[in-house]
mmCIF file of the N, C-alpha and C atoms, coordinates in Angstrom:
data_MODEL
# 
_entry.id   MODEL 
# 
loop_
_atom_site.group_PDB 
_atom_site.id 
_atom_site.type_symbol 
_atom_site.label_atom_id 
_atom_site.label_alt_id 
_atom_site.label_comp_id 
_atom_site.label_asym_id 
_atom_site.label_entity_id 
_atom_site.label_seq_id 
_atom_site.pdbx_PDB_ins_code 
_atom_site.Cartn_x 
_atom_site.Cartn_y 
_atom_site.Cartn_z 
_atom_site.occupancy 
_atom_site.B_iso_or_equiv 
_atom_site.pdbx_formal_charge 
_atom_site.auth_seq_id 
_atom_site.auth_comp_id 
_atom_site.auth_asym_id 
_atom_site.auth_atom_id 
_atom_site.pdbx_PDB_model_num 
ATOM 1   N N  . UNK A 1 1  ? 117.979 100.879 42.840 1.00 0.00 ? 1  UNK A N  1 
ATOM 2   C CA . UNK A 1 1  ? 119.260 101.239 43.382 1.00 0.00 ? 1  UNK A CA 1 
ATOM 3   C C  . UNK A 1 1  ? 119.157 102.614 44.022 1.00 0.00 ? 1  UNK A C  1 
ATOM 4   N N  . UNK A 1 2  ? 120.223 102.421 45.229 1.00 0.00 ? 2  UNK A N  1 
ATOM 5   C CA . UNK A 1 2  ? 119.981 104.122 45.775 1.00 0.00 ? 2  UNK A CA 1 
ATOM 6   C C  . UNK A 1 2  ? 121.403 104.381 45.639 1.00 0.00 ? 2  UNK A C  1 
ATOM 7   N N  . UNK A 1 3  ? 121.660 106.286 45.936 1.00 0.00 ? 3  UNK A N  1 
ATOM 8   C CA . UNK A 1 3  ? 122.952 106.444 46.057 1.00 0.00 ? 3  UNK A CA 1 
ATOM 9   C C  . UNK A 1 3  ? 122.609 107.007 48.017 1.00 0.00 ? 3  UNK A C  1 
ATOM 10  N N  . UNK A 1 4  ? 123.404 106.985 48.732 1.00 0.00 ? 4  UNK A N  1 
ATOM 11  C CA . UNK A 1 4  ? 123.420 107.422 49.970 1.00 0.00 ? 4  UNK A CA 1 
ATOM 12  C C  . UNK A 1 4  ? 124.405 108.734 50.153 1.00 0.00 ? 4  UNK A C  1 
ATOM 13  N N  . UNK A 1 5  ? 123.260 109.841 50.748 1.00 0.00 ? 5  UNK A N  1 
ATOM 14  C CA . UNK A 1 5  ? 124.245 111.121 50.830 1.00 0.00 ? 5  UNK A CA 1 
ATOM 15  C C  . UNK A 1 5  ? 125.560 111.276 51.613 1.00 0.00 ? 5  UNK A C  1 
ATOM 16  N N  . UNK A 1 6  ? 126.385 111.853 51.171 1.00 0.00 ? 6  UNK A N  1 
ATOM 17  C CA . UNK A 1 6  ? 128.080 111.752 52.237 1.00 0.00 ? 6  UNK A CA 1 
ATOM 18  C C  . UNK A 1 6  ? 127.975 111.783 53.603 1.00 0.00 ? 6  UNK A C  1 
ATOM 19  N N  . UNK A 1 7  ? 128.470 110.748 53.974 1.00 0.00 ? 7  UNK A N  1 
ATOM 20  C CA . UNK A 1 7  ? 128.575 110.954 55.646 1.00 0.00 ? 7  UNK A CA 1 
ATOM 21  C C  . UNK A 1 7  ? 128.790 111.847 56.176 1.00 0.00 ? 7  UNK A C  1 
ATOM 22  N N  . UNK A 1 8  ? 129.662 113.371 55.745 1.00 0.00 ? 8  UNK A N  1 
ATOM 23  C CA . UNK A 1 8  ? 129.957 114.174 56.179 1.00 0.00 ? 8  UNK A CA 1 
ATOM 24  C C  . UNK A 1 8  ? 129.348 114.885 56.121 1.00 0.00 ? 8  UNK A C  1 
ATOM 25  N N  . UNK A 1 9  ? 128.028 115.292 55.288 1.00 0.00 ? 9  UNK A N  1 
ATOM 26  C CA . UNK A 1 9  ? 127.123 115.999 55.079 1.00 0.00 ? 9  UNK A CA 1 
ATOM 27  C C  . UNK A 1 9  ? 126.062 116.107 56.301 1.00 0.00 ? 9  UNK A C  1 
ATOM 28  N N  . UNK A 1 10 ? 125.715 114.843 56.372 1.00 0.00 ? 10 UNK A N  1 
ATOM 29  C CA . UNK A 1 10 ? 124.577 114.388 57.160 1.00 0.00 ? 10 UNK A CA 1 
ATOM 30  C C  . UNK A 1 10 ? 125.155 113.926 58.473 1.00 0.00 ? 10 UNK A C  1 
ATOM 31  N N  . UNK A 1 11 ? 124.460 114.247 59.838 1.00 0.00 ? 11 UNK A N  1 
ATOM 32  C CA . UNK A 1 11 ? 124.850 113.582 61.420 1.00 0.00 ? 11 UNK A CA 1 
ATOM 33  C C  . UNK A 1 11 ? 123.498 112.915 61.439 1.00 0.00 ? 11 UNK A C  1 
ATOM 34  N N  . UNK A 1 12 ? 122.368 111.899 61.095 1.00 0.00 ? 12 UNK A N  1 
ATOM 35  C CA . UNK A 1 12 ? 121.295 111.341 61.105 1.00 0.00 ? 12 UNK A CA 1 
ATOM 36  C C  . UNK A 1 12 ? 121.661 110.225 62.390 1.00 0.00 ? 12 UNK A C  1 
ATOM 37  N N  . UNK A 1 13 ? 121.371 110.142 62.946 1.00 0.00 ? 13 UNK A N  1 
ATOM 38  C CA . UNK A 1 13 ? 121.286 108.523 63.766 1.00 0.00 ? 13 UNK A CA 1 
ATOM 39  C C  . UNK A 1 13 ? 120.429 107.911 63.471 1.00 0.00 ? 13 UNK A C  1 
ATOM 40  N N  . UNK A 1 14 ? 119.206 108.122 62.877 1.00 0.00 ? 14 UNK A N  1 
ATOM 41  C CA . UNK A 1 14 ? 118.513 107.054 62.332 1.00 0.00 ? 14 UNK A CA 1 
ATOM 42  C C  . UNK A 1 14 ? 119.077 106.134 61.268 1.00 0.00 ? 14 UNK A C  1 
ATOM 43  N N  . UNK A 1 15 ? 119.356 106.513 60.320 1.00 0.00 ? 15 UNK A N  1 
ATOM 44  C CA . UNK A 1 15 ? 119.996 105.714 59.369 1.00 0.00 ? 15 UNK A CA 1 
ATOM 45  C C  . UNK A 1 15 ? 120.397 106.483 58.286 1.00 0.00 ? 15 UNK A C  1 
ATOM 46  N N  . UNK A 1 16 ? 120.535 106.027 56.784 1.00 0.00 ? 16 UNK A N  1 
ATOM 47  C CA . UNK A 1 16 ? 121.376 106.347 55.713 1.00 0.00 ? 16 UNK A CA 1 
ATOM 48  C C  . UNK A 1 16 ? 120.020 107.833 55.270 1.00 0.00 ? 16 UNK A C  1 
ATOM 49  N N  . UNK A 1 17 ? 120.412 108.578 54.274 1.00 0.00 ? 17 UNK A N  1 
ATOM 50  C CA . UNK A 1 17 ? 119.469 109.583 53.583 1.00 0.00 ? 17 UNK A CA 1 
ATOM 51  C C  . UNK A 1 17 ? 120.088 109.326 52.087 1.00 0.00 ? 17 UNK A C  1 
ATOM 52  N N  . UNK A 1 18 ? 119.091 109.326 51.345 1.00 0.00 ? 18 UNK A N  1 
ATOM 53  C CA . UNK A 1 18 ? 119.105 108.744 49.950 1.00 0.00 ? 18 UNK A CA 1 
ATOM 54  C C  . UNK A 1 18 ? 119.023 110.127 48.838 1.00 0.00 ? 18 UNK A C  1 
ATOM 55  N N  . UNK A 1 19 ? 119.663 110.342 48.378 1.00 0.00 ? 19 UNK A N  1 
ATOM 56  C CA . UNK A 1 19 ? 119.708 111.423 47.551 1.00 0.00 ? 19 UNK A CA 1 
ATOM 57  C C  . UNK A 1 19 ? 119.064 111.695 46.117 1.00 0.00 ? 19 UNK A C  1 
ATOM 58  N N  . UNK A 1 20 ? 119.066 110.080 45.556 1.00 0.00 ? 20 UNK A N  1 
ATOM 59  C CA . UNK A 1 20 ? 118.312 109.431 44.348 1.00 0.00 ? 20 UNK A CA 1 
ATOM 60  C C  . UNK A 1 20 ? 118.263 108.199 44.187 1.00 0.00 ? 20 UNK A C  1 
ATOM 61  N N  . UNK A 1 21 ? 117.540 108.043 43.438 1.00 0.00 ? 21 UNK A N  1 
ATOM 62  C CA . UNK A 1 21 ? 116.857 105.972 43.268 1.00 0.00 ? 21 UNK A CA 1 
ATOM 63  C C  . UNK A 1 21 ? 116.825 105.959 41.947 1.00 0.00 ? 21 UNK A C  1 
ATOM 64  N N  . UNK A 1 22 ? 116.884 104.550 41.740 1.00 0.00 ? 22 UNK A N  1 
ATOM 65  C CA . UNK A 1 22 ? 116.626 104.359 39.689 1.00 0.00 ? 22 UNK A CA 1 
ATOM 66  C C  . UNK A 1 22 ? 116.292 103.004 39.766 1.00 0.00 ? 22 UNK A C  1 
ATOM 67  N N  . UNK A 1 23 ? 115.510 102.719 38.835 1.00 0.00 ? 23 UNK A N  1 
ATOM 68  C CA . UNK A 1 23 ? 115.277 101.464 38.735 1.00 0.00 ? 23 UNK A CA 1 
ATOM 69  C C  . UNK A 1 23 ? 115.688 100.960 37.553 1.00 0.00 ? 23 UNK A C  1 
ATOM 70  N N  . UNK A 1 24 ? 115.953 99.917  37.144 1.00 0.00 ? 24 UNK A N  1 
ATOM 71  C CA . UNK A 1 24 ? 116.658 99.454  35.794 1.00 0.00 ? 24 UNK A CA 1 
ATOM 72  C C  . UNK A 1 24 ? 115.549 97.694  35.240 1.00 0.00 ? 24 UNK A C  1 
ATOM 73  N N  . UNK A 1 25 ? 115.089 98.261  34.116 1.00 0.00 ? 25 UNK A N  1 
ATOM 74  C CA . UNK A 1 25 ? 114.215 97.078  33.378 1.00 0.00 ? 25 UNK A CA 1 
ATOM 75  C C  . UNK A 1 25 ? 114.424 95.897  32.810 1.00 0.00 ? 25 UNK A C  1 
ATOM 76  N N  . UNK A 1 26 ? 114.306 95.168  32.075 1.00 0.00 ? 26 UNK A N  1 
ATOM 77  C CA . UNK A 1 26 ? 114.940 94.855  30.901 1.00 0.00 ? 26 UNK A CA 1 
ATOM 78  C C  . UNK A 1 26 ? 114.345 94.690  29.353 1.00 0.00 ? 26 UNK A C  1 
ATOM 79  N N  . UNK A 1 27 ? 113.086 95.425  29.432 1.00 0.00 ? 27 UNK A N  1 
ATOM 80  C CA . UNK A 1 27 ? 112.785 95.743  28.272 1.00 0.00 ? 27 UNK A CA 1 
ATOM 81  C C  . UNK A 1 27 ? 112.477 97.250  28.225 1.00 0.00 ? 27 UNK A C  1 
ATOM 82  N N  . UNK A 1 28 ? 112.839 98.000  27.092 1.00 0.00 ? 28 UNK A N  1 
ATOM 83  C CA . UNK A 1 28 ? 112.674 99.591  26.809 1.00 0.00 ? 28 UNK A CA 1 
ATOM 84  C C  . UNK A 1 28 ? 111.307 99.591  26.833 1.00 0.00 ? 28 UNK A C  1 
ATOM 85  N N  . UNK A 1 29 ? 110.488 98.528  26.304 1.00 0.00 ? 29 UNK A N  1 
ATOM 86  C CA . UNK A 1 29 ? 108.689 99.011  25.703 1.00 0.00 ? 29 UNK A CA 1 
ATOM 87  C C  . UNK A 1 29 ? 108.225 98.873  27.599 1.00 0.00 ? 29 UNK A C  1 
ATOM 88  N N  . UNK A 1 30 ? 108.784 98.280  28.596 1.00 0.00 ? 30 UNK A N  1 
ATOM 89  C CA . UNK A 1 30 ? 108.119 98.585  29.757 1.00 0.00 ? 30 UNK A CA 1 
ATOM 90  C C  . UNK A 1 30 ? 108.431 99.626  30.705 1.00 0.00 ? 30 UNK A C  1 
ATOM 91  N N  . UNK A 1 31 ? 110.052 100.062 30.164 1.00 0.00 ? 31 UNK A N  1 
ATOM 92  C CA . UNK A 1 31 ? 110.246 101.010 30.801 1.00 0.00 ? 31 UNK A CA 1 
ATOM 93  C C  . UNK A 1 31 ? 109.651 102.094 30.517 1.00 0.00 ? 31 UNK A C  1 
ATOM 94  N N  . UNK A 1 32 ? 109.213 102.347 29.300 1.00 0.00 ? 32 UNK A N  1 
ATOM 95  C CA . UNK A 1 32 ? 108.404 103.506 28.807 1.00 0.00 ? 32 UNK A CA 1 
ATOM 96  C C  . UNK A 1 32 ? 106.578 103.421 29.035 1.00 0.00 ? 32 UNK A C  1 
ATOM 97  N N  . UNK A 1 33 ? 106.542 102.141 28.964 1.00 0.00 ? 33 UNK A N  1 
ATOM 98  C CA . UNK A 1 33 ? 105.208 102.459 29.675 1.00 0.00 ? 33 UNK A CA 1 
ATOM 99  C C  . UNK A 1 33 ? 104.838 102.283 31.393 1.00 0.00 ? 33 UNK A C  1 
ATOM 100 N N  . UNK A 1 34 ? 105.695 102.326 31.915 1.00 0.00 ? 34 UNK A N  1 
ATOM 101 C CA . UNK A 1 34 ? 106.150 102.764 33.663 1.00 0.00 ? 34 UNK A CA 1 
ATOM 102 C C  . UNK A 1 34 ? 106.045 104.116 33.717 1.00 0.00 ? 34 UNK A C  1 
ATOM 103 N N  . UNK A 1 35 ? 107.392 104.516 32.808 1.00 0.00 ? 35 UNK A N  1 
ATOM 104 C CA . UNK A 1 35 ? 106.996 106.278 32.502 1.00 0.00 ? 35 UNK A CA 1 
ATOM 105 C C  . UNK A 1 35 ? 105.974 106.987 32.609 1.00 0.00 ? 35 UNK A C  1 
ATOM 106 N N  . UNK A 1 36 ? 105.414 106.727 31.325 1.00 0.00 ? 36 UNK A N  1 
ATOM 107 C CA . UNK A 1 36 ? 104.170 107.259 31.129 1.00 0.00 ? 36 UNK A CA 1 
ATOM 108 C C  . UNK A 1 36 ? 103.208 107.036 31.809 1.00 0.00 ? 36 UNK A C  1 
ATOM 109 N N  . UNK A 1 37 ? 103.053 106.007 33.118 1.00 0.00 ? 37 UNK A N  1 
ATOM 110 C CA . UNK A 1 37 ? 101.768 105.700 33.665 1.00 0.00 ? 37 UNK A CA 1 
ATOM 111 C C  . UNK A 1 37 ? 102.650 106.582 35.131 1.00 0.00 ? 37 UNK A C  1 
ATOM 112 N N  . UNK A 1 38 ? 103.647 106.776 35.714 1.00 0.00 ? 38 UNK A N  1 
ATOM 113 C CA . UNK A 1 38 ? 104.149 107.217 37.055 1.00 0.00 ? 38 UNK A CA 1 
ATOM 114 C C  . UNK A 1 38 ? 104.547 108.758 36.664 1.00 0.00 ? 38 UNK A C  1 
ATOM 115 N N  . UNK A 1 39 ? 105.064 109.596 35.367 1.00 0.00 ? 39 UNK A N  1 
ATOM 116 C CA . UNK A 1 39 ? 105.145 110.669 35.115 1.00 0.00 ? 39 UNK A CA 1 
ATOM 117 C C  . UNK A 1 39 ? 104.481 111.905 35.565 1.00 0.00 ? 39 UNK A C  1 
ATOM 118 N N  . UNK A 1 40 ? 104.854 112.368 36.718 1.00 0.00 ? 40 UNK A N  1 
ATOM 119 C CA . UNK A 1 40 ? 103.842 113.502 37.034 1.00 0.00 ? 40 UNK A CA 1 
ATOM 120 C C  . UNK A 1 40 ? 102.657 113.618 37.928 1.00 0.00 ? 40 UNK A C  1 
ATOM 121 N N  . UNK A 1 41 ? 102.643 111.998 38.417 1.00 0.00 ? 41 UNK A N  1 
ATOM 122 C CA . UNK A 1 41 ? 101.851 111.408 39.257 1.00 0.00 ? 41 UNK A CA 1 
ATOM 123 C C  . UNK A 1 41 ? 102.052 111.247 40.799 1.00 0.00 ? 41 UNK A C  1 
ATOM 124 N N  . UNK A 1 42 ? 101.199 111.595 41.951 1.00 0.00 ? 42 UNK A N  1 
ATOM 125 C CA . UNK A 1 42 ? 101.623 111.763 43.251 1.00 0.00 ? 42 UNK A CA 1 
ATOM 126 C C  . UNK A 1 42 ? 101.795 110.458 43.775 1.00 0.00 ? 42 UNK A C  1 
ATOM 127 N N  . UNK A 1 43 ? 102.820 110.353 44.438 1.00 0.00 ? 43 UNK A N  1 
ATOM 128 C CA . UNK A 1 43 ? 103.454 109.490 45.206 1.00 0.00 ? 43 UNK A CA 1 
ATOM 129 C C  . UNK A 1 43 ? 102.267 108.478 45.743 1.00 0.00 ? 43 UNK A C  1 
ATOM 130 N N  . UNK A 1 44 ? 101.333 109.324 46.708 1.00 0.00 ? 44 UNK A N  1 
ATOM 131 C CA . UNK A 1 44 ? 100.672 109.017 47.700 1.00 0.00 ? 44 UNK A CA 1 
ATOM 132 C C  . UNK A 1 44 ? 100.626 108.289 48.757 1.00 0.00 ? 44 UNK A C  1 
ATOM 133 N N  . UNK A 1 45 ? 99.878  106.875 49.249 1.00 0.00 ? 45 UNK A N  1 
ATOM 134 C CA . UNK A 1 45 ? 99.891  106.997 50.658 1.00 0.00 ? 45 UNK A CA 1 
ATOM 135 C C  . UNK A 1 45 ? 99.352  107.495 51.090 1.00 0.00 ? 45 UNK A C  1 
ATOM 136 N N  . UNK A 1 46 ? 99.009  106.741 52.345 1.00 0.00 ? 46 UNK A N  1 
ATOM 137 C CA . UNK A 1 46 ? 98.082  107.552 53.772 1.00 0.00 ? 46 UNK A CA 1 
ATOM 138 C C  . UNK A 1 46 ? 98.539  109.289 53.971 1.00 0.00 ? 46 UNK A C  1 
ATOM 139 N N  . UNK A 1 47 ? 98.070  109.867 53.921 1.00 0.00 ? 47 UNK A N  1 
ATOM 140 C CA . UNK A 1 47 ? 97.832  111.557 54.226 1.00 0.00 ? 47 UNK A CA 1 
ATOM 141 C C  . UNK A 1 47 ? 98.627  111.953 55.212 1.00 0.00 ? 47 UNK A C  1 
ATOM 142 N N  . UNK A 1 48 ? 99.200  111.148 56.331 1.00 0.00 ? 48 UNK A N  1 
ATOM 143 C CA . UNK A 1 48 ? 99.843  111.196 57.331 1.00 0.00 ? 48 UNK A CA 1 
ATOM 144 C C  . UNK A 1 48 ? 101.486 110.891 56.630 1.00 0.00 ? 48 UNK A C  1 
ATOM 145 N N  . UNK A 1 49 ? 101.531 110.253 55.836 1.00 0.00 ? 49 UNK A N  1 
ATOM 146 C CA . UNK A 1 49 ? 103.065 110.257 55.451 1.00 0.00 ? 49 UNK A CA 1 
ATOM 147 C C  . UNK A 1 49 ? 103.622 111.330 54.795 1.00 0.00 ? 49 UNK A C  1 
ATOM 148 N N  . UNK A 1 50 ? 105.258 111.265 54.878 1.00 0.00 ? 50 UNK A N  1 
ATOM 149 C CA . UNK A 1 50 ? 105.617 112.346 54.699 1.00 0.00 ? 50 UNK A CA 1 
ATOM 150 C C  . UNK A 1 50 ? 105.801 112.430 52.993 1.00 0.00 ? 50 UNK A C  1 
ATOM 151 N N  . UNK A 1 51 ? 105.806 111.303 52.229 1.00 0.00 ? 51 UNK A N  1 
ATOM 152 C CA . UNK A 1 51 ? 105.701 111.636 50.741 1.00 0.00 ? 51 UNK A CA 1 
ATOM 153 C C  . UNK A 1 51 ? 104.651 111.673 50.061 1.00 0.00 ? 51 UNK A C  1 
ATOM 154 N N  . UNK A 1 52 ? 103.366 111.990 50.915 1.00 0.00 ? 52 UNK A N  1 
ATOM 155 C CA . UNK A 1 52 ? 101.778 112.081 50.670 1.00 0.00 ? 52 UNK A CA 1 
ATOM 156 C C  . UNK A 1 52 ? 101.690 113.130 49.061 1.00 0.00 ? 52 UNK A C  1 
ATOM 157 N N  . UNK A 1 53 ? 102.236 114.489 49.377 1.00 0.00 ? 53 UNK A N  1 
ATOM 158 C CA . UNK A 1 53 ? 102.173 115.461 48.268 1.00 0.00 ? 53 UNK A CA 1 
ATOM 159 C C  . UNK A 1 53 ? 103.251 115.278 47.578 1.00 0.00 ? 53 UNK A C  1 
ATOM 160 N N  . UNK A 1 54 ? 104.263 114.400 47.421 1.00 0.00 ? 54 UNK A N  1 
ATOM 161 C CA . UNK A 1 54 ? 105.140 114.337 46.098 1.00 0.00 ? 54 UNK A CA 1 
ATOM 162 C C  . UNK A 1 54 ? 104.852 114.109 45.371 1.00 0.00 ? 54 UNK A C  1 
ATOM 163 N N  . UNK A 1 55 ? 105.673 114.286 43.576 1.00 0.00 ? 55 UNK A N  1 
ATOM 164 C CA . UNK A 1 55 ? 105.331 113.966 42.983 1.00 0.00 ? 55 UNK A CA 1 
ATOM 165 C C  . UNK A 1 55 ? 106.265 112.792 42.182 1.00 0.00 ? 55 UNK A C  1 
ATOM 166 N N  . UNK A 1 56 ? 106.322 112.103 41.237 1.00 0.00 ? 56 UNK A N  1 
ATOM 167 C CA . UNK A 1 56 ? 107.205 111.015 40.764 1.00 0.00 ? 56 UNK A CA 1 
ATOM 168 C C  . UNK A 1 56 ? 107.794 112.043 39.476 1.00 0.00 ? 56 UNK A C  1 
ATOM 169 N N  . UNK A 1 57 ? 108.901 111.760 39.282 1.00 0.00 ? 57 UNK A N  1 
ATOM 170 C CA . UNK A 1 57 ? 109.678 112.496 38.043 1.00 0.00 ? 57 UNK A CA 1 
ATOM 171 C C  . UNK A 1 57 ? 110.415 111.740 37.369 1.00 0.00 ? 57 UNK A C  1 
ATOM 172 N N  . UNK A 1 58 ? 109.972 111.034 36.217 1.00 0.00 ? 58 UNK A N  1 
ATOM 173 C CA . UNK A 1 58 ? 110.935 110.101 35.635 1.00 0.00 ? 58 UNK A CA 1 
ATOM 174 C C  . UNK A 1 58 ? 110.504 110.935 34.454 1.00 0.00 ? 58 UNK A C  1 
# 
């Protein structure tokens, strides 16, 4: 799920800008081991994209 930032905030013509995402499981023992394997870990992707150096924060 995303939330989309206020229209009034943003003039984009490309499209929507996402402010945060969540994903929802249905078991706790996988959501925690998602965690622990994406925690702190870089996004990555080709070197050329723009979320190359992020990092994941759950």
């Amino acid at each position: 799920f995303f939330n989309i930032e206020d229209e009034g905030k943003s003039k984009r013509e490309r499209g929507p800008k996402y402010t945060e995402g969540w994903v929802e499981f249905k078991s706790k023992r996988d959501a925690k081991l998602i965690a622990k394997q994406l925690n702190n870990q870089q996004v990555g992707g080709r070197r050329r994209t723009p979320w190359y150096d992020e990092i994941w924060n759950i």
